Amino acid sequence: MANIDSPMGFNPVGKIGSGPSQKAAEYKITNDVIFQGDAVQIASNSGVLTQAGVDSTCVGVFWGCNFDDSTGKPAFKNQSAAGQASVGFVYDDPYQVFELQGDSGTAAAQTNIGRTADIVVGTGNTTNGISGMELDSSDIGTGDVVRIIGFSGNASRNAIAANMLYEVLITKHLYK
């Protein structure tokens, strides 16, 4: 059975090692559109959170943000808005494990376990605020942003084929 093609960015699913997992830290956002599940970096020119690029050193994965809406009420959204100052919540533990869909470029293989790859920065969904980032399956073994440590346990998304859900660690991590 083929896997569905439904990018969702990085989805936290566990942690390597001991200690609490899936704890989000706060970072300042000033002017960047970031979607839930996007890998993020700290901009060197401003020190604030921005969406990570294809070969960026990441600080973690964005999970949402708080800000005051136009009426002055506190609001939480999956997506930060351009020009909206907010506080972003980021899974910034370098040992956090994420699920990440592979793009449709190359079918997955058992031999991918332990290898590295880059990411594809897709367009996020402005309706639900979910990321469009994927694992770049065409450069497994040559990219260096994530390390594949396994495959998802999701029965509808774990056929070893295109659009596989991988379990990954961010290898190009600021805190590693």
CSV table of N, CA and C in Angstrom, one decimal:
chain,number,residue,atom,x,y,z
A,1,MET,N,0.8,-1.2,0.0
A,1,MET,CA,0.0,0.0,0.0
A,1,MET,C,0.9,1.2,0.0
A,2,ALA,N,0.6,2.2,-0.8
A,2,ALA,CA,1.4,3.5,-0.9
A,2,ALA,C,1.1,4.4,0.3
A,3,ASN,N,2.1,5.1,0.7
A,3,ASN,CA,1.9,6.1,1.7
A,3,ASN,C,1.2,7.3,1.2
A,4,ILE,N,0.4,8.0,2.0
A,4,ILE,CA,-0.2,9.2,1.6
A,4,ILE,C,0.8,10.3,1.5
A,5,ASP,N,0.6,11.3,0.6
A,5,ASP,CA,1.5,12.4,0.5
A,5,ASP,C,0.9,13.6,1.2
A,6,SER,N,1.3,13.7,2.5
A,6,SER,CA,0.7,14.8,3.3
A,6,SER,C,1.7,15.4,4.3
A,7,PRO,N,2.6,16.3,3.7
A,7,PRO,CA,3.6,16.9,4.6
A,7,PRO,C,3.1,17.5,5.8
A,8,MET,N,3.8,17.4,6.9
A,8,MET,CA,3.4,18.0,8.2
A,8,MET,C,4.5,18.6,8.9
A,9,GLY,N,5.7,18.6,8.3
A,9,GLY,CA,6.9,19.1,9.0
A,9,GLY,C,7.4,18.1,10.0
A,10,PHE,N,8.1,18.6,11.0
A,10,PHE,CA,8.6,17.8,12.1
A,10,PHE,C,7.5,17.6,13.2
A,11,ASN,N,7.3,16.4,13.6
A,11,ASN,CA,6.3,16.1,14.6
A,11,ASN,C,7.0,15.4,15.8
A,12,PRO,N,7.0,16.0,17.0
A,12,PRO,CA,7.8,15.4,18.1
A,12,PRO,C,7.1,14.1,18.5
A,13,VAL,N,7.9,13.0,18.7
A,13,VAL,CA,7.4,11.7,19.0
A,13,VAL,C,8.1,11.0,20.2
A,14,GLY,N,9.2,11.6,20.6
A,14,GLY,CA,10.0,11.0,21.7
A,14,GLY,C,11.3,11.6,21.9
A,15,LYS,N,12.2,10.9,22.6
A,15,LYS,CA,13.5,11.4,22.9
A,15,LYS,C,14.5,10.3,23.1
A,16,ILE,N,15.7,10.6,22.7
A,16,ILE,CA,16.8,9.6,22.9
A,16,ILE,C,17.4,10.0,24.3
A,17,GLY,N,17.6,9.0,25.2
A,17,GLY,CA,18.2,9.3,26.5
A,17,GLY,C,17.2,9.5,27.5
A,18,SER,N,17.6,9.9,28.7
A,18,SER,CA,16.7,10.0,29.8
A,18,SER,C,16.3,11.4,30.1
A,19,GLY,N,15.4,11.7,30.9
A,19,GLY,CA,15.0,13.0,31.2
A,19,GLY,C,13.6,13.3,30.5
A,20,PRO,N,13.0,14.4,30.8
A,20,PRO,CA,11.7,14.7,30.2
A,20,PRO,C,11.9,15.0,28.8
A,21,SER,N,10.9,14.6,28.0
A,21,SER,CA,10.9,14.9,26.6
A,21,SER,C,9.7,15.9,26.2
A,22,GLN,N,9.8,16.4,25.0
A,22,GLN,CA,8.8,17.2,24.4
A,22,GLN,C,8.5,18.4,25.3
A,23,LYS,N,9.5,19.1,25.7
A,23,LYS,CA,9.4,20.4,26.5
A,23,LYS,C,9.7,21.5,25.5
A,24,ALA,N,8.9,22.5,25.4
A,24,ALA,CA,9.1,23.6,24.5
A,24,ALA,C,9.7,24.8,25.2
A,25,ALA,N,10.7,25.5,24.7
A,25,ALA,CA,11.2,26.7,25.2
A,25,ALA,C,10.7,27.9,24.4
A,26,GLU,N,10.8,29.1,25.0
A,26,GLU,CA,10.3,30.3,24.4
A,26,GLU,C,11.4,31.1,23.7
A,27,TYR,N,11.1,31.6,22.5
A,27,TYR,CA,12.0,32.4,21.7
A,27,TYR,C,11.2,33.6,21.1
A,28,LYS,N,11.8,34.7,20.9
A,28,LYS,CA,11.2,35.8,20.3
A,28,LYS,C,11.1,35.7,18.8
A,29,ILE,N,9.9,36.1,18.3
A,29,ILE,CA,9.7,36.2,16.8
A,29,ILE,C,9.3,37.6,16.5
A,30,THR,N,9.8,38.2,15.5
A,30,THR,CA,9.4,39.6,15.2
A,30,THR,C,8.8,39.8,13.8
A,31,ASN,N,9.2,39.1,12.8
A,31,ASN,CA,8.7,39.4,11.5
A,31,ASN,C,8.7,38.2,10.5
A,32,ASP,N,8.7,37.0,11.0
A,32,ASP,CA,8.8,35.9,10.1
A,32,ASP,C,7.5,35.0,10.2
A,33,VAL,N,7.1,34.5,9.0
A,33,VAL,CA,6.0,33.5,9.0
A,33,VAL,C,6.7,32.1,9.2
A,34,ILE,N,6.2,31.5,10.3
A,34,ILE,CA,6.7,30.2,10.7
A,34,ILE,C,5.5,29.3,10.9
A,35,PHE,N,5.5,28.1,10.5
A,35,PHE,CA,4.4,27.1,10.6
A,35,PHE,C,4.8,26.1,11.7
A,36,GLN,N,3.7,25.5,12.3
A,36,GLN,CA,3.9,24.4,13.3
A,36,GLN,C,4.6,23.3,12.6
A,37,GLY,N,5.7,22.8,13.1
A,37,GLY,CA,6.5,21.7,12.5
A,37,GLY,C,7.6,22.2,11.7
A,38,ASP,N,7.8,23.5,11.5
A,38,ASP,CA,9.0,24.0,10.8
A,38,ASP,C,10.2,23.9,11.6
A,39,ALA,N,11.3,23.5,11.0
A,39,ALA,CA,12.6,23.6,11.6
A,39,ALA,C,12.9,25.1,11.7
A,40,VAL,N,13.5,25.6,12.8
A,40,VAL,CA,13.8,27.0,12.9
A,40,VAL,C,15.3,27.2,13.3
A,41,GLN,N,15.7,28.5,13.0
A,41,GLN,CA,17.1,28.9,13.4
A,41,GLN,C,17.0,30.3,14.0
A,42,ILE,N,18.1,30.7,14.7
A,42,ILE,CA,18.2,32.0,15.2
A,42,ILE,C,18.9,32.9,14.2
A,43,ALA,N,18.3,33.9,13.8
A,43,ALA,CA,18.9,34.8,12.8
A,43,ALA,C,20.1,35.5,13.4
A,44,SER,N,21.2,35.4,12.7
A,44,SER,CA,22.5,36.0,13.2
A,44,SER,C,22.5,37.5,13.2
A,45,ASN,N,21.7,38.1,12.4
A,45,ASN,CA,21.7,39.6,12.4
A,45,ASN,C,20.7,40.2,13.4
A,46,SER,N,19.8,39.4,13.9
A,46,SER,CA,18.8,39.9,14.9
A,46,SER,C,18.6,39.1,16.2
A,47,GLY,N,19.0,37.9,16.2
A,47,GLY,CA,18.9,37.1,17.4
A,47,GLY,C,17.5,36.6,17.6
A,48,VAL,N,16.6,36.7,16.6
A,48,VAL,CA,15.2,36.2,16.8
A,48,VAL,C,15.0,35.0,15.9
A,49,LEU,N,13.9,34.3,16.2
A,49,LEU,CA,13.6,33.0,15.5
A,49,LEU,C,13.1,33.3,14.0
A,50,THR,N,13.6,32.5,13.1
A,50,THR,CA,13.2,32.5,11.7
A,50,THR,C,13.1,31.0,11.2
A,51,GLN,N,12.4,30.8,10.1
A,51,GLN,CA,12.2,29.5,9.5
A,51,GLN,C,13.6,29.1,9.0
A,52,ALA,N,14.0,27.9,9.3
A,52,ALA,CA,15.3,27.4,8.8
A,52,ALA,C,15.3,27.1,7.3
A,53,GLY,N,16.4,27.3,6.7
A,53,GLY,CA,16.6,27.0,5.3
A,53,GLY,C,17.0,25.6,5.1
A,54,VAL,N,17.3,25.2,3.8
A,54,VAL,CA,17.7,23.9,3.5
A,54,VAL,C,18.9,23.4,4.2
A,55,ASP,N,19.9,24.2,4.4
A,55,ASP,CA,21.2,23.7,5.0
A,55,ASP,C,21.5,24.5,6.2
A,56,SER,N,20.5,24.9,7.0
A,56,SER,CA,20.7,25.8,8.2
A,56,SER,C,21.1,25.0,9.4
A,57,THR,N,21.7,25.7,10.3
A,57,THR,CA,21.9,25.1,11.7
A,57,THR,C,20.7,25.5,12.5
A,58,CYS,N,20.0,24.4,12.9
A,58,CYS,CA,18.7,24.6,13.5
A,58,CYS,C,18.8,24.7,15.0
A,59,VAL,N,17.8,25.5,15.6
A,59,VAL,CA,17.7,25.5,17.1
A,59,VAL,C,16.7,24.6,17.6
A,60,GLY,N,15.8,24.1,16.7
A,60,GLY,CA,14.8,23.1,17.0
A,60,GLY,C,13.6,23.2,16.0
A,61,VAL,N,12.4,22.9,16.6
A,61,VAL,CA,11.2,22.9,15.8
A,61,VAL,C,10.1,23.7,16.4
A,62,PHE,N,9.5,24.6,15.6
A,62,PHE,CA,8.5,25.6,16.0
A,62,PHE,C,7.2,24.8,16.3
A,63,TRP,N,6.5,25.1,17.4
A,63,TRP,CA,5.2,24.4,17.7
A,63,TRP,C,4.0,25.4,17.8
A,64,GLY,N,4.3,26.7,17.8
A,64,GLY,CA,3.2,27.6,17.9
A,64,GLY,C,3.7,28.9,18.6
A,65,CYS,N,2.8,29.9,18.7
A,65,CYS,CA,3.2,31.1,19.3
A,65,CYS,C,2.0,31.8,20.1
A,66,ASN,N,2.4,32.7,21.0
A,66,ASN,CA,1.5,33.5,21.8
A,66,ASN,C,1.7,35.0,21.3
A,67,PHE,N,0.6,35.7,21.3
A,67,PHE,CA,0.7,37.1,21.0
A,67,PHE,C,-0.6,37.8,21.4
A,68,ASP,N,-0.6,39.1,21.4
A,68,ASP,CA,-1.9,39.8,21.7
A,68,ASP,C,-2.6,40.1,20.4
A,69,ASP,N,-3.8,39.7,20.2
A,69,ASP,CA,-4.5,40.0,19.0
A,69,ASP,C,-4.9,41.5,18.9
A,70,SER,N,-5.6,41.8,17.8
A,70,SER,CA,-6.0,43.2,17.6
A,70,SER,C,-6.9,43.8,18.7
A,71,THR,N,-7.5,43.0,19.5
A,71,THR,CA,-8.3,43.5,20.6
A,71,THR,C,-7.6,43.6,21.9
A,72,GLY,N,-6.3,43.1,21.9
A,72,GLY,CA,-5.5,43.1,23.1
A,72,GLY,C,-5.6,41.8,23.9
A,73,LYS,N,-6.4,40.8,23.4
A,73,LYS,CA,-6.5,39.6,24.1
A,73,LYS,C,-5.4,38.6,23.7
A,74,PRO,N,-4.9,37.8,24.7
A,74,PRO,CA,-3.8,36.9,24.3
A,74,PRO,C,-4.4,35.8,23.4
A,75,ALA,N,-3.5,35.4,22.4
A,75,ALA,CA,-4.0,34.4,21.4
A,75,ALA,C,-2.8,33.4,21.2
A,76,PHE,N,-3.2,32.1,20.9
A,76,PHE,CA,-2.2,31.1,20.5
A,76,PHE,C,-2.5,30.7,19.1
A,77,LYS,N,-1.5,30.6,18.3
A,77,LYS,CA,-1.7,30.1,16.9
A,77,LYS,C,-0.6,29.1,16.5
A,78,ASN,N,-0.9,28.2,15.6
A,78,ASN,CA,0.0,27.3,15.1
A,78,ASN,C,1.1,28.0,14.2
A,79,GLN,N,0.7,29.1,13.7
A,79,GLN,CA,1.5,29.8,12.7
A,79,GLN,C,1.8,31.3,13.1
A,80,SER,N,3.0,31.7,13.0
A,80,SER,CA,3.3,33.1,13.3
A,80,SER,C,3.0,33.9,12.1
A,81,ALA,N,2.6,35.2,12.3
A,81,ALA,CA,2.2,36.0,11.2
A,81,ALA,C,3.3,37.0,10.8
A,82,ALA,N,3.5,37.3,9.6
A,82,ALA,CA,4.5,38.3,9.2
A,82,ALA,C,4.2,39.7,9.9
A,83,GLY,N,5.2,40.3,10.5
A,83,GLY,CA,5.0,41.6,11.1
A,83,GLY,C,4.4,41.5,12.5
A,84,GLN,N,4.1,40.3,13.0
A,84,GLN,CA,3.5,40.2,14.3
A,84,GLN,C,4.5,39.7,15.3
A,85,ALA,N,4.8,40.6,16.2
A,85,ALA,CA,5.8,40.2,17.3
A,85,ALA,C,5.1,39.2,18.2
A,86,SER,N,5.8,38.1,18.5
A,86,SER,CA,5.2,37.0,19.3
A,86,SER,C,6.2,36.3,20.1
A,87,VAL,N,5.8,35.4,20.9
A,87,VAL,CA,6.7,34.5,21.6
A,87,VAL,C,6.4,33.1,21.0
A,88,GLY,N,7.5,32.5,20.4
A,88,GLY,CA,7.4,31.2,19.8
A,88,GLY,C,7.8,30.1,20.7
A,89,PHE,N,7.1,29.0,20.6
A,89,PHE,CA,7.5,27.8,21.4
A,89,PHE,C,8.2,26.8,20.5
A,90,VAL,N,9.4,26.4,21.0
A,90,VAL,CA,10.3,25.6,20.2
A,90,VAL,C,10.7,24.3,20.9
A,91,TYR,N,10.6,23.2,20.3
A,91,TYR,CA,11.3,22.0,20.8
A,91,TYR,C,12.7,22.1,20.5
A,92,ASP,N,13.6,22.5,21.5
A,92,ASP,CA,15.0,22.8,21.2
A,92,ASP,C,15.9,21.8,21.8
A,93,ASP,N,15.5,20.6,22.3
A,93,ASP,CA,16.3,19.6,22.8
A,93,ASP,C,17.0,18.9,21.6
A,94,PRO,N,18.4,18.8,21.6
A,94,PRO,CA,19.0,18.2,20.4
A,94,PRO,C,18.8,16.7,20.4
A,95,TYR,N,18.2,16.1,21.4
A,95,TYR,CA,17.9,14.7,21.4
A,95,TYR,C,16.5,14.3,21.2
A,96,GLN,N,15.7,15.4,20.9
A,96,GLN,CA,14.3,15.2,20.6
A,96,GLN,C,14.1,14.4,19.3
A,97,VAL,N,13.3,13.4,19.3
A,97,VAL,CA,13.0,12.6,18.1
A,97,VAL,C,11.8,13.1,17.4
A,98,PHE,N,11.8,13.2,16.1
A,98,PHE,CA,10.6,13.7,15.3
A,98,PHE,C,10.3,12.7,14.2
A,99,GLU,N,9.0,12.8,13.8
A,99,GLU,CA,8.6,12.1,12.6
A,99,GLU,C,8.7,13.2,11.5
A,100,LEU,N,9.1,12.8,10.3
A,100,LEU,CA,9.2,13.7,9.2
A,100,LEU,C,9.0,12.9,7.9
A,101,GLN,N,8.0,13.4,7.1
A,101,GLN,CA,7.7,12.7,5.9
A,101,GLN,C,8.8,12.9,4.8
A,102,GLY,N,9.2,11.8,4.2
A,102,GLY,CA,10.1,11.9,3.0
A,102,GLY,C,9.4,12.4,1.8
A,103,ASP,N,10.1,13.2,1.0
A,103,ASP,CA,9.4,13.7,-0.2
A,103,ASP,C,9.2,12.5,-1.2
A,104,SER,N,8.6,12.8,-2.3
A,104,SER,CA,8.3,11.7,-3.3
A,104,SER,C,9.5,11.4,-4.2
A,105,GLY,N,10.7,12.0,-4.0
A,105,GLY,CA,11.8,11.8,-4.9
A,105,GLY,C,12.3,10.4,-5.0
A,106,THR,N,12.5,9.7,-3.9
A,106,THR,CA,13.1,8.4,-3.9
A,106,THR,C,12.5,7.6,-2.8
A,107,ALA,N,12.2,6.3,-3.2
A,107,ALA,CA,11.6,5.4,-2.2
A,107,ALA,C,12.5,5.1,-1.0
A,108,ALA,N,11.9,5.0,0.1
A,108,ALA,CA,12.7,4.7,1.3
A,108,ALA,C,13.3,3.3,1.2
A,109,ALA,N,14.3,3.0,2.0
A,109,ALA,CA,14.9,1.7,2.1
A,109,ALA,C,15.4,1.4,3.5
A,110,GLN,N,15.4,0.2,4.0
A,110,GLN,CA,15.9,-0.2,5.3
A,110,GLN,C,17.3,0.3,5.5
A,111,THR,N,18.1,0.4,4.5
A,111,THR,CA,19.5,0.8,4.6
A,111,THR,C,19.6,2.3,4.8
A,112,ASN,N,18.5,3.1,4.9
A,112,ASN,CA,18.6,4.5,5.2
A,112,ASN,C,18.8,4.7,6.7
A,113,ILE,N,18.5,3.7,7.5
A,113,ILE,CA,18.7,3.9,9.0
A,113,ILE,C,20.1,4.2,9.3
A,114,GLY,N,20.3,5.3,10.1
A,114,GLY,CA,21.7,5.8,10.4
A,114,GLY,C,22.3,6.8,9.5
A,115,ARG,N,21.6,7.0,8.3
A,115,ARG,CA,22.2,7.9,7.4
A,115,ARG,C,21.6,9.3,7.6
A,116,THR,N,22.2,10.3,7.0
A,116,THR,CA,21.8,11.7,7.1
A,116,THR,C,21.1,12.2,5.8
A,117,ALA,N,20.4,13.3,5.9
A,117,ALA,CA,19.7,13.9,4.8
A,117,ALA,C,19.5,15.4,5.1
A,118,ASP,N,19.1,16.1,4.0
A,118,ASP,CA,18.7,17.5,4.2
A,118,ASP,C,17.2,17.6,4.2
A,119,ILE,N,16.6,18.8,4.3
A,119,ILE,CA,15.2,19.0,4.3
A,119,ILE,C,14.8,19.7,3.1
A,120,VAL,N,13.5,19.6,2.7
A,120,VAL,CA,12.9,20.4,1.7
A,120,VAL,C,12.0,21.4,2.4
A,121,VAL,N,12.1,22.6,2.1
A,121,VAL,CA,11.3,23.7,2.7
A,121,VAL,C,10.1,23.9,1.8
A,122,GLY,N,9.0,23.2,2.2
A,122,GLY,CA,7.7,23.3,1.4
A,122,GLY,C,6.9,24.5,1.9
A,123,THR,N,5.8,24.7,1.3
A,123,THR,CA,4.9,25.8,1.7
A,123,THR,C,4.0,25.3,2.8
A,124,GLY,N,3.9,26.1,3.8
A,124,GLY,CA,3.0,25.7,4.9
A,124,GLY,C,1.6,26.0,4.6
A,125,ASN,N,0.7,25.3,5.3
A,125,ASN,CA,-0.8,25.5,5.1
A,125,ASN,C,-1.3,26.7,5.9
A,126,THR,N,-1.7,27.7,5.2
A,126,THR,CA,-2.2,28.9,6.0
A,126,THR,C,-3.6,28.7,6.6
A,127,THR,N,-4.3,27.7,6.3
A,127,THR,CA,-5.6,27.4,6.9
A,127,THR,C,-5.4,26.8,8.3
A,128,ASN,N,-4.5,25.8,8.4
A,128,ASN,CA,-4.4,25.1,9.7
A,128,ASN,C,-3.0,25.4,10.4
A,129,GLY,N,-2.1,26.1,9.7
A,129,GLY,CA,-0.9,26.5,10.3
A,129,GLY,C,0.2,25.4,10.3
A,130,ILE,N,0.0,24.4,9.5
A,130,ILE,CA,0.9,23.2,9.6
A,130,ILE,C,2.0,23.3,8.5
A,131,SER,N,3.2,23.0,8.9
A,131,SER,CA,4.4,23.0,8.0
A,131,SER,C,4.3,22.2,6.8
A,132,GLY,N,5.0,22.5,5.7
A,132,GLY,CA,5.1,21.7,4.5
A,132,GLY,C,6.5,21.2,4.4
A,133,MET,N,7.4,21.2,5.4
A,133,MET,CA,8.7,20.7,5.3
A,133,MET,C,8.7,19.2,5.2
A,134,GLU,N,9.7,18.7,4.5
A,134,GLU,CA,9.9,17.2,4.3
A,134,GLU,C,11.3,16.8,4.3
A,135,LEU,N,11.6,15.6,4.4
A,135,LEU,CA,13.0,15.1,4.3
A,135,LEU,C,13.3,14.9,2.8
A,136,ASP,N,14.5,15.4,2.4
A,136,ASP,CA,14.9,15.3,1.0
A,136,ASP,C,15.4,13.9,0.8
A,137,SER,N,14.6,13.0,0.3
A,137,SER,CA,15.0,11.6,0.1
A,137,SER,C,16.0,11.5,-1.1
A,138,SER,N,16.1,12.5,-1.9
A,138,SER,CA,17.1,12.3,-3.0
A,138,SER,C,18.5,12.5,-2.6
A,139,ASP,N,18.8,13.0,-1.4
A,139,ASP,CA,20.1,13.2,-0.9
A,139,ASP,C,20.5,12.5,0.4
A,140,ILE,N,19.7,11.4,0.6
A,140,ILE,CA,20.0,10.6,1.8
A,140,ILE,C,21.5,10.0,1.7
A,141,GLY,N,22.2,10.3,2.7
A,141,GLY,CA,23.6,9.9,2.7
A,141,GLY,C,24.6,11.0,2.4
A,142,THR,N,24.1,12.1,1.8
A,142,THR,CA,24.9,13.2,1.5
A,142,THR,C,24.5,14.5,2.2
A,143,GLY,N,23.2,14.7,2.5
A,143,GLY,CA,22.8,15.8,3.3
A,143,GLY,C,23.2,15.7,4.7
A,144,ASP,N,23.0,16.8,5.5
A,144,ASP,CA,23.5,16.7,6.9
A,144,ASP,C,22.6,17.4,7.9
A,145,VAL,N,21.4,17.7,7.6
A,145,VAL,CA,20.5,18.4,8.6
A,145,VAL,C,19.8,17.5,9.6
A,146,VAL,N,19.4,16.3,9.1
A,146,VAL,CA,18.8,15.3,10.0
A,146,VAL,C,19.5,13.9,9.8
A,147,ARG,N,19.3,13.1,10.9
A,147,ARG,CA,19.8,11.7,10.9
A,147,ARG,C,18.6,10.8,11.0
A,148,ILE,N,18.5,9.9,10.1
A,148,ILE,CA,17.4,8.9,10.1
A,148,ILE,C,17.7,7.8,11.2
A,149,ILE,N,16.8,7.7,12.2
A,149,ILE,CA,17.0,6.7,13.2
A,149,ILE,C,16.0,5.6,13.2
A,150,GLY,N,14.9,5.7,12.3
A,150,GLY,CA,13.9,4.7,12.2
A,150,GLY,C,12.8,5.1,11.3
A,151,PHE,N,11.8,4.3,11.3
A,151,PHE,CA,10.6,4.5,10.6
A,151,PHE,C,9.4,4.7,11.5
A,152,SER,N,8.4,5.4,11.1
A,152,SER,CA,7.2,5.6,12.0
A,152,SER,C,6.5,4.3,12.3
A,153,GLY,N,5.8,4.3,13.4
A,153,GLY,CA,4.9,3.1,13.7
A,153,GLY,C,3.5,3.3,13.2
A,154,ASN,N,3.3,4.4,12.5
A,154,ASN,CA,1.9,4.7,12.0
A,154,ASN,C,1.7,3.8,10.8
A,155,ALA,N,0.7,2.8,11.0
A,155,ALA,CA,0.5,1.8,10.1
A,155,ALA,C,0.1,2.3,8.7
A,156,SER,N,-0.6,3.5,8.6
A,156,SER,CA,-1.0,4.0,7.3
A,156,SER,C,0.1,4.8,6.6
A,157,ARG,N,1.2,5.0,7.3
A,157,ARG,CA,2.3,5.8,6.7
A,157,ARG,C,3.7,5.2,6.8
A,158,ASN,N,3.7,3.9,7.0
A,158,ASN,CA,5.1,3.3,7.2
A,158,ASN,C,5.5,2.3,6.1
A,159,ALA,N,4.8,2.3,5.0
A,159,ALA,CA,5.2,1.4,3.9
A,159,ALA,C,6.6,1.9,3.4
A,160,ILE,N,7.6,1.0,3.2
A,160,ILE,CA,8.9,1.4,2.8
A,160,ILE,C,8.8,1.8,1.4
A,161,ALA,N,8.5,3.0,1.1
A,161,ALA,CA,8.2,3.6,-0.2
A,161,ALA,C,8.3,5.1,-0.2
A,162,ALA,N,8.0,5.8,-1.3
A,162,ALA,CA,8.0,7.2,-1.3
A,162,ALA,C,7.0,7.7,-0.2
A,163,ASN,N,7.3,8.9,0.3
A,163,ASN,CA,6.4,9.6,1.3
A,163,ASN,C,6.4,8.8,2.6
A,164,MET,N,7.4,8.1,2.9
A,164,MET,CA,7.6,7.4,4.2
A,164,MET,C,7.7,8.3,5.3
A,165,LEU,N,7.1,8.0,6.5
A,165,LEU,CA,7.4,8.8,7.7
A,165,LEU,C,8.6,8.3,8.4
A,166,TYR,N,9.6,9.1,8.4
A,166,TYR,CA,10.9,8.7,9.1
A,166,TYR,C,10.9,9.2,10.5
A,167,GLU,N,11.6,8.5,11.4
A,167,GLU,CA,12.0,9.1,12.7
A,167,GLU,C,13.4,9.6,12.5
A,168,VAL,N,13.5,10.9,12.9
A,168,VAL,CA,14.8,11.6,12.7
A,168,VAL,C,15.2,12.4,14.0
A,169,LEU,N,16.5,12.7,14.0
A,169,LEU,CA,17.1,13.7,15.0
A,169,LEU,C,17.7,14.8,14.1
A,170,ILE,N,17.6,16.0,14.6
A,170,ILE,CA,18.3,17.1,13.9
A,170,ILE,C,19.8,17.0,14.2
A,171,THR,N,20.6,16.8,13.2
A,171,THR,CA,22.0,16.7,13.4
A,171,THR,C,22.7,18.1,13.4
A,172,LYS,N,22.2,19.0,12.5
A,172,LYS,CA,22.8,20.3,12.5
A,172,LYS,C,22.0,21.2,13.5
A,173,HIS,N,22.3,20.9,14.7
A,173,HIS,CA,21.6,21.6,15.8
A,173,HIS,C,22.5,22.5,16.6
A,174,LEU,N,22.0,23.7,16.9
A,174,LEU,CA,22.8,24.8,17.5
A,174,LEU,C,23.3,24.3,18.9
A,175,TYR,N,22.6,23.5,19.6
A,175,TYR,CA,23.0,23.2,21.0
A,175,TYR,C,23.7,21.8,21.1
A,176,LYS,N,24.1,21.3,19.9
A,176,LYS,CA,24.8,20.0,19.9
A,176,LYS,C,26.3,20.2,19.8
